[in-house]
mmCIF file of C-alpha atoms in Angstrom:
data_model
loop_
_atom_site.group_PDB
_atom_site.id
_atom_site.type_symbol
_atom_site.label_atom_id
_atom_site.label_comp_id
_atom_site.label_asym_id
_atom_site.label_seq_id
_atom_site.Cartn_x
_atom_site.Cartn_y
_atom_site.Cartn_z
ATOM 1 C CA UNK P 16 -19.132 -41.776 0.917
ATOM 2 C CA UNK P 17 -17.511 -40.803 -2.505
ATOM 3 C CA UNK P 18 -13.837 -40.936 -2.466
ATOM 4 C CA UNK P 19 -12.010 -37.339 -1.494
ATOM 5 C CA UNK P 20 -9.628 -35.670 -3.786
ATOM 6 C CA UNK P 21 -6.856 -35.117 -2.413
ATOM 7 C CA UNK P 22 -6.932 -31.588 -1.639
ATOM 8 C CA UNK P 23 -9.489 -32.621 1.270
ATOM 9 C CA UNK P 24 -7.224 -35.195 2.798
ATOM 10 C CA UNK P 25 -4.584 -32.902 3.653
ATOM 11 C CA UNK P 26 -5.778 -31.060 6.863
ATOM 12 C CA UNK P 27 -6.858 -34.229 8.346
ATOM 13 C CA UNK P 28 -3.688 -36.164 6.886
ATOM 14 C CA UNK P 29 -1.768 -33.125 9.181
ATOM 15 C CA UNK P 30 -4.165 -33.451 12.443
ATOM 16 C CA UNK P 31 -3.453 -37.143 12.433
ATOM 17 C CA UNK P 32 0.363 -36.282 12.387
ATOM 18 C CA UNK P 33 -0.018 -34.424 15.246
ATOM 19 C CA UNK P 34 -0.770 -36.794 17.371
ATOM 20 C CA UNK P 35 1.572 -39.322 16.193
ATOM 21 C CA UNK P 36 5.424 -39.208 17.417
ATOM 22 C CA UNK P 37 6.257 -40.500 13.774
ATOM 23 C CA UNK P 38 3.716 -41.633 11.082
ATOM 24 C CA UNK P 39 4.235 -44.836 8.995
ATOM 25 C CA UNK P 40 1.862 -44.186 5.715
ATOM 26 C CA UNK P 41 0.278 -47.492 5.945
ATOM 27 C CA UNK P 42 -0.880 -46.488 9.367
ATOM 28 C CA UNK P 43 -1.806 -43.337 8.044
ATOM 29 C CA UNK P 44 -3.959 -44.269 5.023
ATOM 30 C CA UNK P 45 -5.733 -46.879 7.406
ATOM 31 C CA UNK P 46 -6.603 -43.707 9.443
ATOM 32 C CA UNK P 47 -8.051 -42.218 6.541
ATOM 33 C CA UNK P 48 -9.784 -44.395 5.609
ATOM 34 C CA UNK P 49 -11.349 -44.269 8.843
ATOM 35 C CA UNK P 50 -11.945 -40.396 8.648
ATOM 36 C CA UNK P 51 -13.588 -40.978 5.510
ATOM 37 C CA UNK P 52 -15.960 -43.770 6.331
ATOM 38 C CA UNK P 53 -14.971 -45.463 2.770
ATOM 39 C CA UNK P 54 -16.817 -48.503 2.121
ATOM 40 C CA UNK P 55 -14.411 -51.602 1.493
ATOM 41 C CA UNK P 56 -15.486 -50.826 -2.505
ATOM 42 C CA UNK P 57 -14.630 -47.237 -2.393
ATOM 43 C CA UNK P 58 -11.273 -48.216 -0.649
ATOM 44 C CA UNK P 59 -10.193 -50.739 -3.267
ATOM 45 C CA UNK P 60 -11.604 -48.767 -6.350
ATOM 46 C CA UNK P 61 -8.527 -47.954 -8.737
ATOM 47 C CA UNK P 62 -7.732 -44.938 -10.827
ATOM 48 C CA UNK P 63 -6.756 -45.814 -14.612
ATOM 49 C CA UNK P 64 -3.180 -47.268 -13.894
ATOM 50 C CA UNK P 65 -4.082 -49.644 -11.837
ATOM 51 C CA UNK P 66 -3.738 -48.058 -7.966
ATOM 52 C CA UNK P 67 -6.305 -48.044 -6.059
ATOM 53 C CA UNK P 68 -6.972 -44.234 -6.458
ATOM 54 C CA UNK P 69 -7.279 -43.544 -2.310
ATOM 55 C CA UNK P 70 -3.968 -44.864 -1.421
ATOM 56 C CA UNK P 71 -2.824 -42.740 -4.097
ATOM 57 C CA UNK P 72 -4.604 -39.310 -2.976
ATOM 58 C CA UNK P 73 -2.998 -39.608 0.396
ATOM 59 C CA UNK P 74 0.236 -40.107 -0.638
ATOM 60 C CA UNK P 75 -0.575 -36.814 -2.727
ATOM 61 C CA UNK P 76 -1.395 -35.361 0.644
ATOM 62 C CA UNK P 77 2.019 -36.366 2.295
ATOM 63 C CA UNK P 78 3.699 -34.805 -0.746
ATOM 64 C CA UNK P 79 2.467 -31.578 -0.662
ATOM 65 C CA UNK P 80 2.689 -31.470 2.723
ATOM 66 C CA UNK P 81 6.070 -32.286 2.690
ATOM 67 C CA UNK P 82 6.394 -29.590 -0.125
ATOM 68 C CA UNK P 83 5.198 -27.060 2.511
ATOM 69 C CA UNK P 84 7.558 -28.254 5.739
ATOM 70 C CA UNK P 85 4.556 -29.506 7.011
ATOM 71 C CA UNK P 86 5.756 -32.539 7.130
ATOM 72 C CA UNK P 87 9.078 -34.083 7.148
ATOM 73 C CA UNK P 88 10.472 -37.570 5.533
ATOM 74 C CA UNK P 89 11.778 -39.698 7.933
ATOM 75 C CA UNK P 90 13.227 -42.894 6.238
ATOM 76 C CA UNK P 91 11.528 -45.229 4.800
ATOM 77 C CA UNK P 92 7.464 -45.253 4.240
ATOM 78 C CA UNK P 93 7.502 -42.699 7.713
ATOM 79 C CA UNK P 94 7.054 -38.911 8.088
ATOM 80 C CA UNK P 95 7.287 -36.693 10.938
ATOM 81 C CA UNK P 96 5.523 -33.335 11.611
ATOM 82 C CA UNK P 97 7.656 -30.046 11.949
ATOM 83 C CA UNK P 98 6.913 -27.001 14.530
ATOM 84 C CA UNK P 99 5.142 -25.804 11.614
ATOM 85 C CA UNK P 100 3.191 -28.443 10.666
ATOM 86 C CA UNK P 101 1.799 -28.483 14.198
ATOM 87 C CA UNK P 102 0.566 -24.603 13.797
ATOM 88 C CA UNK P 103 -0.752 -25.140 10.543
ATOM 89 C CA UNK P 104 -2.650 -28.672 12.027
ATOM 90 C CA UNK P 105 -4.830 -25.930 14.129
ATOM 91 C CA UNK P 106 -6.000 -23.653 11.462
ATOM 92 C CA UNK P 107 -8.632 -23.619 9.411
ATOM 93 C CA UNK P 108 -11.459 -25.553 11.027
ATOM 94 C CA UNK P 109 -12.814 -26.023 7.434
ATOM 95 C CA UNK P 110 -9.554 -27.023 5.844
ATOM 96 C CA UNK P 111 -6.962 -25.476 3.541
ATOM 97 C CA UNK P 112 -5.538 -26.479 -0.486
ATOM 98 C CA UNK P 113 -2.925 -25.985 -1.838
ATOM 99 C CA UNK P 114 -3.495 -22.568 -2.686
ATOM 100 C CA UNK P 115 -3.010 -21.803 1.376
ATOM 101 C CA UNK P 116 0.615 -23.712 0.972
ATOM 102 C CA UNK P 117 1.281 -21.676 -1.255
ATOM 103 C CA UNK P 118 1.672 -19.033 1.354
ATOM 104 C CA UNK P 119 4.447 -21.174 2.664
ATOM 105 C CA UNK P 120 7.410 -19.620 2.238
ATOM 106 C CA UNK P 121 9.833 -21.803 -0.106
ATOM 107 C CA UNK P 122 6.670 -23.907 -1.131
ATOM 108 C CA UNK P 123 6.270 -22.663 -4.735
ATOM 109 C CA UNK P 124 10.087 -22.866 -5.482
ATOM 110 C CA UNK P 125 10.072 -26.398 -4.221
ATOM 111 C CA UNK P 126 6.980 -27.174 -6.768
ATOM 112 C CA UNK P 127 7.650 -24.951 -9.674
ATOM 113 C CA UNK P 128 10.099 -24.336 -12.198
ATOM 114 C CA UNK P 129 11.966 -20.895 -11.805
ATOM 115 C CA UNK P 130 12.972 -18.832 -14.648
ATOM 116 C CA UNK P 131 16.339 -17.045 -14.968
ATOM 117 C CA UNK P 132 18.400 -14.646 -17.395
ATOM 118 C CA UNK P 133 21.302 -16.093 -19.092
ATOM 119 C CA UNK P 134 23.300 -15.249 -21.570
ATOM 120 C CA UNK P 135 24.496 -18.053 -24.576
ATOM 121 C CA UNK P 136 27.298 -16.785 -26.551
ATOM 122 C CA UNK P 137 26.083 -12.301 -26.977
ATOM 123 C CA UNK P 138 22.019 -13.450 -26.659
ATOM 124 C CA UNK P 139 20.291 -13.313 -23.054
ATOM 125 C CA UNK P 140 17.424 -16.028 -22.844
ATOM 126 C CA UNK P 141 14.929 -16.916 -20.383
ATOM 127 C CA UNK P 142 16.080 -20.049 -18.487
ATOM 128 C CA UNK P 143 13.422 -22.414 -16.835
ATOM 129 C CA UNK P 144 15.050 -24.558 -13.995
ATOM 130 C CA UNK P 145 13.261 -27.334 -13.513
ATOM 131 C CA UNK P 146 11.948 -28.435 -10.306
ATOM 132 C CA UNK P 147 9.570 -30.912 -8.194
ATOM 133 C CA UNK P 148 6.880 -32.444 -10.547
ATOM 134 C CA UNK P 149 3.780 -29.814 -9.455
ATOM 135 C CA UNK P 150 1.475 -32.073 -11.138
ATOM 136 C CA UNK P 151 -2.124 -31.971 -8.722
ATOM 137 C CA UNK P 152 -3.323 -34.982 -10.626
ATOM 138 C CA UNK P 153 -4.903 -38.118 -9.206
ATOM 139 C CA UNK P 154 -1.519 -40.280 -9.732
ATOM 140 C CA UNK P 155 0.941 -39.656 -6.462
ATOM 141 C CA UNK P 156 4.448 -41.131 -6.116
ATOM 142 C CA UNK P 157 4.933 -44.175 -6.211
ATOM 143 C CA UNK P 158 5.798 -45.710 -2.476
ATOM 144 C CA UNK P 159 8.955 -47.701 -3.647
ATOM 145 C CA UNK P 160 10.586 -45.104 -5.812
ATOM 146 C CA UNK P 161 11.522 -42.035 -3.361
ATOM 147 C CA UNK P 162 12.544 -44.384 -1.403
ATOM 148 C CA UNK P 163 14.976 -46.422 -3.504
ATOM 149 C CA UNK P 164 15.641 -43.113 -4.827
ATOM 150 C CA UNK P 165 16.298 -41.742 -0.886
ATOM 151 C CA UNK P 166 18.659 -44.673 -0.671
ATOM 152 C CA UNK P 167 20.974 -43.957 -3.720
ATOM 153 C CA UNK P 168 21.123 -40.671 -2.840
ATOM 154 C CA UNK P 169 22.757 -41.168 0.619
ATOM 155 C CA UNK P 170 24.836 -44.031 -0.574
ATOM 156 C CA UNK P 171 26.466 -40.889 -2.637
ATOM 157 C CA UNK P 172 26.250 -38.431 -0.039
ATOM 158 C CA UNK P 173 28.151 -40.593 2.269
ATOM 159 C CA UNK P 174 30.823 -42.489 -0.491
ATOM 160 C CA UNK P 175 31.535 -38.853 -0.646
ATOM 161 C CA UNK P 176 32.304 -38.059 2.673
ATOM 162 C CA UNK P 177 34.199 -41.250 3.107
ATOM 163 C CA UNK P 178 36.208 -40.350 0.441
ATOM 164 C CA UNK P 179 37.122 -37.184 1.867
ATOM 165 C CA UNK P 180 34.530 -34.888 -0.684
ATOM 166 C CA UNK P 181 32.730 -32.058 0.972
ATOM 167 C CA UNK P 182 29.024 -32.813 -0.468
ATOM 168 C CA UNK P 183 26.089 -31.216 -1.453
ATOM 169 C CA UNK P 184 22.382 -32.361 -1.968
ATOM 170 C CA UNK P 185 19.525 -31.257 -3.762
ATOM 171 C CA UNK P 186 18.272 -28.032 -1.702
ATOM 172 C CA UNK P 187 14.425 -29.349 -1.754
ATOM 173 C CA UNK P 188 15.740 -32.691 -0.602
ATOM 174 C CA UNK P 189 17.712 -31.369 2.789
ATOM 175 C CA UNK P 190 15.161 -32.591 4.943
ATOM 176 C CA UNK P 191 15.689 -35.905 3.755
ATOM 177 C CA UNK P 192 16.747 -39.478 5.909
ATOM 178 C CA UNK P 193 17.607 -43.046 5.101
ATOM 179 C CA UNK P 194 17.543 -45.555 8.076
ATOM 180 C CA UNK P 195 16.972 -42.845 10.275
ATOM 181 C CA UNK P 196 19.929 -41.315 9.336
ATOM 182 C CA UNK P 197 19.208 -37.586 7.954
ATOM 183 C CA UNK P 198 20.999 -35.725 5.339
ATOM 184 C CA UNK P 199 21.744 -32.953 7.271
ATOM 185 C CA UNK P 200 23.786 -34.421 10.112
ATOM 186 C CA UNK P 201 26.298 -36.084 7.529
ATOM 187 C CA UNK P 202 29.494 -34.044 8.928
ATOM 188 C CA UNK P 203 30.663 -32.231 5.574
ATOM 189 C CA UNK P 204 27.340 -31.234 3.732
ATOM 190 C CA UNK P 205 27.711 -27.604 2.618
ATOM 191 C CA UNK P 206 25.242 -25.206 3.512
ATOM 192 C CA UNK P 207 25.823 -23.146 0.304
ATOM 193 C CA UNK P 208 27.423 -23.820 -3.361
ATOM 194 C CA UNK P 209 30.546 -21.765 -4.514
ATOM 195 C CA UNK P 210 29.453 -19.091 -6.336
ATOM 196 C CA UNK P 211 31.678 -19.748 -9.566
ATOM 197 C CA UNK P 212 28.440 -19.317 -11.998
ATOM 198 C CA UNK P 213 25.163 -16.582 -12.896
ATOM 199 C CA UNK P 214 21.987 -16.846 -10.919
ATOM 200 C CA UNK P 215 20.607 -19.272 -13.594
ATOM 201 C CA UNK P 216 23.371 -21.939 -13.722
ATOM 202 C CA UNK P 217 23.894 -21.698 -9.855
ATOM 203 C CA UNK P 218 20.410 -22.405 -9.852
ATOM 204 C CA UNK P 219 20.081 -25.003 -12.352
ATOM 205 C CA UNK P 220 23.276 -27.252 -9.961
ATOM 206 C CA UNK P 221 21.660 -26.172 -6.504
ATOM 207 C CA UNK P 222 18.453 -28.851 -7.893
ATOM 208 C CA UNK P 223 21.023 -31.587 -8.428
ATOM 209 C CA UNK P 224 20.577 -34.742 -6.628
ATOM 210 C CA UNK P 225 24.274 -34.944 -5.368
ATOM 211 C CA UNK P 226 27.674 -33.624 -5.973
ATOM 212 C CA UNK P 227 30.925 -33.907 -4.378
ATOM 213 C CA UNK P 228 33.015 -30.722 -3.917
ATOM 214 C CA UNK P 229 37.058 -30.383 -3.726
ATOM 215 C CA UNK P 230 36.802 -26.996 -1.958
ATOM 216 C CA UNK P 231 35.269 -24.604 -4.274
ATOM 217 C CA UNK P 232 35.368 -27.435 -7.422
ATOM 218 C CA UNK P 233 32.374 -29.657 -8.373
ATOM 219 C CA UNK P 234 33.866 -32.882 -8.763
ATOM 220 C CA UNK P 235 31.538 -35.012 -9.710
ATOM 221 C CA UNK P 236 27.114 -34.566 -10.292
ATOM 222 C CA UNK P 237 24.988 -37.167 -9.802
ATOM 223 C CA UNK P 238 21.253 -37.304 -10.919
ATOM 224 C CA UNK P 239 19.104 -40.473 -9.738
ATOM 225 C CA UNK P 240 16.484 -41.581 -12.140
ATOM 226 C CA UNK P 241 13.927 -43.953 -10.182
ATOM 227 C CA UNK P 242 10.898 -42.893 -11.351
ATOM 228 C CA UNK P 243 8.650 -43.435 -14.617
ATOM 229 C CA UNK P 244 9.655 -39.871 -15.947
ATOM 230 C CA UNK P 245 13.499 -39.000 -16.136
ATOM 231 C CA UNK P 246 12.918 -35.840 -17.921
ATOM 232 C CA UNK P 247 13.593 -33.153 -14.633
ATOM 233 C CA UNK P 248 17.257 -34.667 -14.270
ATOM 234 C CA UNK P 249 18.070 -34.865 -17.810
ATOM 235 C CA UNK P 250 17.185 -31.332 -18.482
ATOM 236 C CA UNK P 251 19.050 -29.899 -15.639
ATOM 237 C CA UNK P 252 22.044 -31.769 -16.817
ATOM 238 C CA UNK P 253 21.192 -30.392 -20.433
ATOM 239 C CA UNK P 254 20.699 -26.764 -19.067
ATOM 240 C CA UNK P 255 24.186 -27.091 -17.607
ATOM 241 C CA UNK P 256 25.590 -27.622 -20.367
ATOM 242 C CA UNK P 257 23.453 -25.298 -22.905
ATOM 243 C CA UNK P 258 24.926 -22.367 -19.964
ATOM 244 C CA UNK P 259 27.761 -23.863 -19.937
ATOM 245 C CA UNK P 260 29.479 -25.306 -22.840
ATOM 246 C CA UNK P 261 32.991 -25.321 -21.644
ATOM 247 C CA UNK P 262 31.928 -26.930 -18.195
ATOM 248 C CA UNK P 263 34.330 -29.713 -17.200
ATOM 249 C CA UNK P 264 32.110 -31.520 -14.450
ATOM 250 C CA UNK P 265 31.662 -35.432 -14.818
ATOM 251 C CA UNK P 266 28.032 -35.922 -14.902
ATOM 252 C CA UNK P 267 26.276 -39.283 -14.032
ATOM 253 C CA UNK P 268 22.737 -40.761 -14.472
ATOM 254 C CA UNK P 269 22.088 -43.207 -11.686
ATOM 255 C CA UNK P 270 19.086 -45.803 -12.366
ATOM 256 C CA UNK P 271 17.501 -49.211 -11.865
ATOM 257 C CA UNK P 272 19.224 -51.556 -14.303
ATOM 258 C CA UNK P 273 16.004 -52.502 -15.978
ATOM 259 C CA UNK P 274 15.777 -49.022 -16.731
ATOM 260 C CA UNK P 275 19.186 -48.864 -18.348
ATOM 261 C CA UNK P 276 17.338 -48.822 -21.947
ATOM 262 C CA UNK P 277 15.156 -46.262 -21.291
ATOM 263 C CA UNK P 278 18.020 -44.045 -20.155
ATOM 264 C CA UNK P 279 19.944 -44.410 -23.178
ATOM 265 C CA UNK P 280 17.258 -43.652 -25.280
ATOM 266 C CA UNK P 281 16.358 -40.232 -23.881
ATOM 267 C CA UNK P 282 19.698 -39.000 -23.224
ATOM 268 C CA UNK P 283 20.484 -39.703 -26.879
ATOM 269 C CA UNK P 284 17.218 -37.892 -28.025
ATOM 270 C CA UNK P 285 17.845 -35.491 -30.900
ATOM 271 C CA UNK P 286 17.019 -32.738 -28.342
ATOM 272 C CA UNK P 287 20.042 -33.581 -26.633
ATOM 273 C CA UNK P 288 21.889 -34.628 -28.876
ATOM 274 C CA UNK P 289 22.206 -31.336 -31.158
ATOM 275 C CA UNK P 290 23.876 -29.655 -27.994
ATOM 276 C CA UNK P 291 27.541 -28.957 -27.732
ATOM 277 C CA UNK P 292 29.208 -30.990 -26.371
ATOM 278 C CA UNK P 293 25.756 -33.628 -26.839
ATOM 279 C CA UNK P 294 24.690 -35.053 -23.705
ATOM 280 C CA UNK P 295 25.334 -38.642 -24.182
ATOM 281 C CA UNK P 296 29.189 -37.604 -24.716
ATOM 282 C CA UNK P 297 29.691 -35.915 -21.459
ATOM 283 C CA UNK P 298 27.037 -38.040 -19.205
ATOM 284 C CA UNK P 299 28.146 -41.696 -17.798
ATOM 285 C CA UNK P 300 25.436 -44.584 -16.434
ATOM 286 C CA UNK P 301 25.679 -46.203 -13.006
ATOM 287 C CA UNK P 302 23.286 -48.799 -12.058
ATOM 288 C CA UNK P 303 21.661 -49.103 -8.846
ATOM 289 C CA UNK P 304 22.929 -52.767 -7.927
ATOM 290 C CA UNK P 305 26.370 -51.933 -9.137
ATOM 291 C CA UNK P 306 26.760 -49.116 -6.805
ATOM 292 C CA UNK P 307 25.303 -50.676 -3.820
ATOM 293 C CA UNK P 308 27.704 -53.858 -4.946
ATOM 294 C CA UNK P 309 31.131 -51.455 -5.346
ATOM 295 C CA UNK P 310 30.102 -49.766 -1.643
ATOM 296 C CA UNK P 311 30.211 -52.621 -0.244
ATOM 297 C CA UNK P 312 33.663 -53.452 -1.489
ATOM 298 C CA UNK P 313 35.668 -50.529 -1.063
ATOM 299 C CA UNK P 314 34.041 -50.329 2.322
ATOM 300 C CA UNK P 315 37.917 -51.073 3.965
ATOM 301 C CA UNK P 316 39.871 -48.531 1.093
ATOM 302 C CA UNK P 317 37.291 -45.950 0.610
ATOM 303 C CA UNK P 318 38.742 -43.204 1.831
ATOM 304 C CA UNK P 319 42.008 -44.108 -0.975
ATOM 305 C CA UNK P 320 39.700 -43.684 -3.326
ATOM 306 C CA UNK P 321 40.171 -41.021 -6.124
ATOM 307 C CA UNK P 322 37.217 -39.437 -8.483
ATOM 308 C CA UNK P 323 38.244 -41.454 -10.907
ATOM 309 C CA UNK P 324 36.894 -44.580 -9.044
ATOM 310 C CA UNK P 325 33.288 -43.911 -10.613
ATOM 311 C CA UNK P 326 34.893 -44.565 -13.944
ATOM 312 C CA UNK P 327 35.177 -48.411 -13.058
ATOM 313 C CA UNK P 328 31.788 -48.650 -12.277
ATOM 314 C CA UNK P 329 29.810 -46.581 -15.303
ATOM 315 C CA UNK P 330 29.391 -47.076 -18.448
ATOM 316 C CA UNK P 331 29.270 -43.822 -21.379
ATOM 317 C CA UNK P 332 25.795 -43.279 -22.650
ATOM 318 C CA UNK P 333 26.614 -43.492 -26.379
ATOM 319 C CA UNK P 334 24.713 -45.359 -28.162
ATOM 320 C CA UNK P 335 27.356 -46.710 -30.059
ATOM 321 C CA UNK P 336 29.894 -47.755 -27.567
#
């Protein structure tokens, strides 16, 4: 049987959640594979970069499924269906794509960029606020990056709280859990952002991965860059700053160290750069072993620590310091 796109796998992807208290992919794609009758060939067969292309297309599946609260993340490799995944898992005999998701209430915002009016100096432009990649290509995400990604992000969330910080995370990634320990239960996540900005900025910061709030102040913003394109968090940090030019909010790019370079390079790009103040001046590196390392060690003092903590453990993204 020739391989299915995508698309196909996702009503059966759904029905096999159903009747699963939690699903661990592996299991999942086994299952699949199953539903499919792929021959051992067909199952191993790889798309151009090197994955085998199956694997792939049901990890596309979980994605958009998760996109759609279908389906929600529960730690590491595992998802869980939600009351209305379990409707949706009884329609459509025949199947449904993603044009049916799109249905979903909050589904295209979580997929698409939105566009806003701004105003820059006495001109109103169109702003796009990038979002979730909404690429419905053959390549899914990679298994290890959401969830080292996942990780970083609730090693912030919680150095927040244990430093006293209310928090906030990215509004797509609420549903979210590390270790079995979900975003939303962490005791001072906000619900909602101060509304100091217009629609567009307030818009641009609700995507975020992380920031840490001193009552109605954005302390510090964290974007975590684990995955072969670092473009969405760079240009929401830019957009903030192209709205607002006189913002005073530490900004920090959190990746891999062996993706240190690559960071430094595109957040010095000319693009960037010609902005004022230019990204690289107001944006600080952390790498991923150096915050899990510094965790660790405050782990007794943390909640003595002050913002300025972060300093000790990033480095500016100038080129020439």
């Amino acid at each position: 049987m020739a391989i299915p796109d995508f698309q196909s796998i996702l009503k059966p992807l759904l029905e096999y959640a159903a009747g699963q208290e939690t699903v661990v992919m592996n299991s999942a794609i086994e299952a699949m594979r199953k539903r499919f009758n792929l021959s051992d060939d067909d199952f191993k067969q790889k798309n151009s970069g090197g994955t085998p292309t199956f694997r792939n297309r049901v990890h596309w599946a979980r994605q958009y499924l998760v996109f759609a609260n279908l389906l929600d993340p529960r730690g590491r490799g595992c998802v869980q269906i939600t009351p209305l995944g379990r409707e949706w898992s009884k329609k459509k005999a025949s199947g449904f794509k993603i044009s049916d998701l799109k249905t979903i209430p909050g589904f295209n915002e979580r997929v698409q960029p939105r566009a806003f009016k701004s105003k820059v100096g006495e001109t109103t432009i169109q702003v796009t606020v990038p979002g979730v990649d909404d690429s419905e290509g053959d390549e899914p995400p990679a298994e290890k990056a959401p969830t080292e990604h996942t990780e970083i992000q609730w090693l912030l969330l919680k150095l927040g709280v244990d430093m006293g910080f209310d928090v906030w995370v990215a509004k797509n990634d609420r549903g979210r859990a590390f270790q079995n320990d979900k975003f939303s239960n962490l005791p001072r996540l906000k619900d909602e952002l101060p509304l100091q900005f217009d629609d567009a900025t307030n818009s641009t910061i609700e995507l975020i991965d992380v920031l840490w709030l001193n009552r109605n102040a954005i302390v510090a913003a964290f974007e975590i860059e684990s995955t072969t394109s670092i473009y969405s968090g760079l240009l929401r940090m830019a957009d903030l700053v192209a709205m607002q030019p006189n913002i005073n909010i530490p900004l920090y790019l959190v990746a891999p160290k062996e993706r240190r370079g690559k960071v430094m390079i595109e957040v010095n790009r000319p693009t960037f750069s010609r902005l004022s103040p230019p990204l690289a001046g107001i944006c600080r590196y952390i790498a991923f072993n150096v915050l899990r390392e510094r965790v660790n060690q405050v782990a007794s003092i943390v909640k003595y620590l002050k913002p300025e903590f972060l300093d000790e453990l990033s480095e500016s993204c100038k080129l020439d310091e």
